[in-house]
Coordinates of C-alpha atoms in Angstrom, one line a residue:
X1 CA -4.2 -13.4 4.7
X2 CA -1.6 -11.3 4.7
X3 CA 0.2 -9.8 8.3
X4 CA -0.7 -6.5 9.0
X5 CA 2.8 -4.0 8.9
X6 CA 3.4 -1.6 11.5
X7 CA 3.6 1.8 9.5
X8 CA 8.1 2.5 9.5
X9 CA 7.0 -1.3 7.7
X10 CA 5.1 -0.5 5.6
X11 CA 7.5 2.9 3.9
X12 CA 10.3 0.5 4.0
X13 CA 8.4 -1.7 1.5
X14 CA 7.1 1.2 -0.3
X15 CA 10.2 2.8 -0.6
X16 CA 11.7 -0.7 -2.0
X17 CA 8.7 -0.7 -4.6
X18 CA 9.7 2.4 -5.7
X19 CA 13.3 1.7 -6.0
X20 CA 12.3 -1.3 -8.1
X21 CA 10.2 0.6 -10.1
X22 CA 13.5 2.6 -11.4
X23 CA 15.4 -0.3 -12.0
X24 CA 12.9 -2.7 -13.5
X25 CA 9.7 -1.2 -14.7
X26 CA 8.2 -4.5 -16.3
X27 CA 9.2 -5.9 -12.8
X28 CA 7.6 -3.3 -10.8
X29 CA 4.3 -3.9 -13.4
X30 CA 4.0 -7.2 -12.7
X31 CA 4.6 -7.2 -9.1
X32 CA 1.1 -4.3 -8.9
X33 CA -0.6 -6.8 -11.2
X34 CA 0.3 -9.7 -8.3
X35 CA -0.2 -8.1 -5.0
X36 CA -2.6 -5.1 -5.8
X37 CA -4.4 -6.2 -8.9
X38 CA -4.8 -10.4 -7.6
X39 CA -3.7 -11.1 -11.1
X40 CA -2.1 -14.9 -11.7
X41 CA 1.5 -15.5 -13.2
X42 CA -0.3 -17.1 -16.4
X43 CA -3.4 -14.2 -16.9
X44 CA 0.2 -12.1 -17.1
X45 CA 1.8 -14.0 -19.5
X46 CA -1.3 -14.1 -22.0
X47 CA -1.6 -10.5 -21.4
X48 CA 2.3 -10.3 -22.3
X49 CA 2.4 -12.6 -24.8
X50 CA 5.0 -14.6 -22.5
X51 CA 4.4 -18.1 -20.8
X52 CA 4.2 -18.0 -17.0
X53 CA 7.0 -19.3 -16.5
X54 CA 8.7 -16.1 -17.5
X55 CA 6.0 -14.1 -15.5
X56 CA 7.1 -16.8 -12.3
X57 CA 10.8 -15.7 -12.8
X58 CA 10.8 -12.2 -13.3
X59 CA 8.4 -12.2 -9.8
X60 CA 10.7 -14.1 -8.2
X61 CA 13.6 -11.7 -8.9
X62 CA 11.3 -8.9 -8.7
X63 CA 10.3 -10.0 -5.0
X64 CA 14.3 -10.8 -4.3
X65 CA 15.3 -7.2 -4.9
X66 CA 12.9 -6.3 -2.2
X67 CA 13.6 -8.0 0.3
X68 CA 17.3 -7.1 -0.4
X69 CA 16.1 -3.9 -0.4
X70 CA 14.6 -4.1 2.8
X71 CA 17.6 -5.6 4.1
X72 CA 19.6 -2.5 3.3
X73 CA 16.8 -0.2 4.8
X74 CA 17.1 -2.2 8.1
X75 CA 21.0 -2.3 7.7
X76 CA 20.7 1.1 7.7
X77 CA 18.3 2.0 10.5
X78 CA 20.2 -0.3 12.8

């Protein structure tokens, strides 16, 4: 279960989303597959011809550059 996000939340994140899909498209791809699609790291890496170990890490950054993201957003809000 994930929490619910009050709306001004939920844009941040979008906004971030987008902003990751501009700098890391194969990111951005795999972070939908993840959260939108319910797709796992290693159904990813067969699709990608990667191991999921590669899939884990690029999540991981992908996920890091939105929350920095939404660091800024609230940086700048504040």
């Amino acid at each position: 279960m994930r929490p619910m996000l009050s709306d001004s939340e939920a844009e941040k994140v979008d906004r971030a989303v987008a902003r990751l899909k501009h700098f890391d498209s194969l990111g951005y791809e795999i972070v939908v597959a993840c959260y939108r699609g319910k797709a796992s790291c290693r159904a990813i890496g067969r699709h990608l011809g990667r191991k999921h170990d590669y899939v884990s890490a690029l999540l991981s950054r992908s996920e890091a550059y939105i929350a920095g993201m939404m660091a800024t957003f609230v940086e700048t809000a504040g």
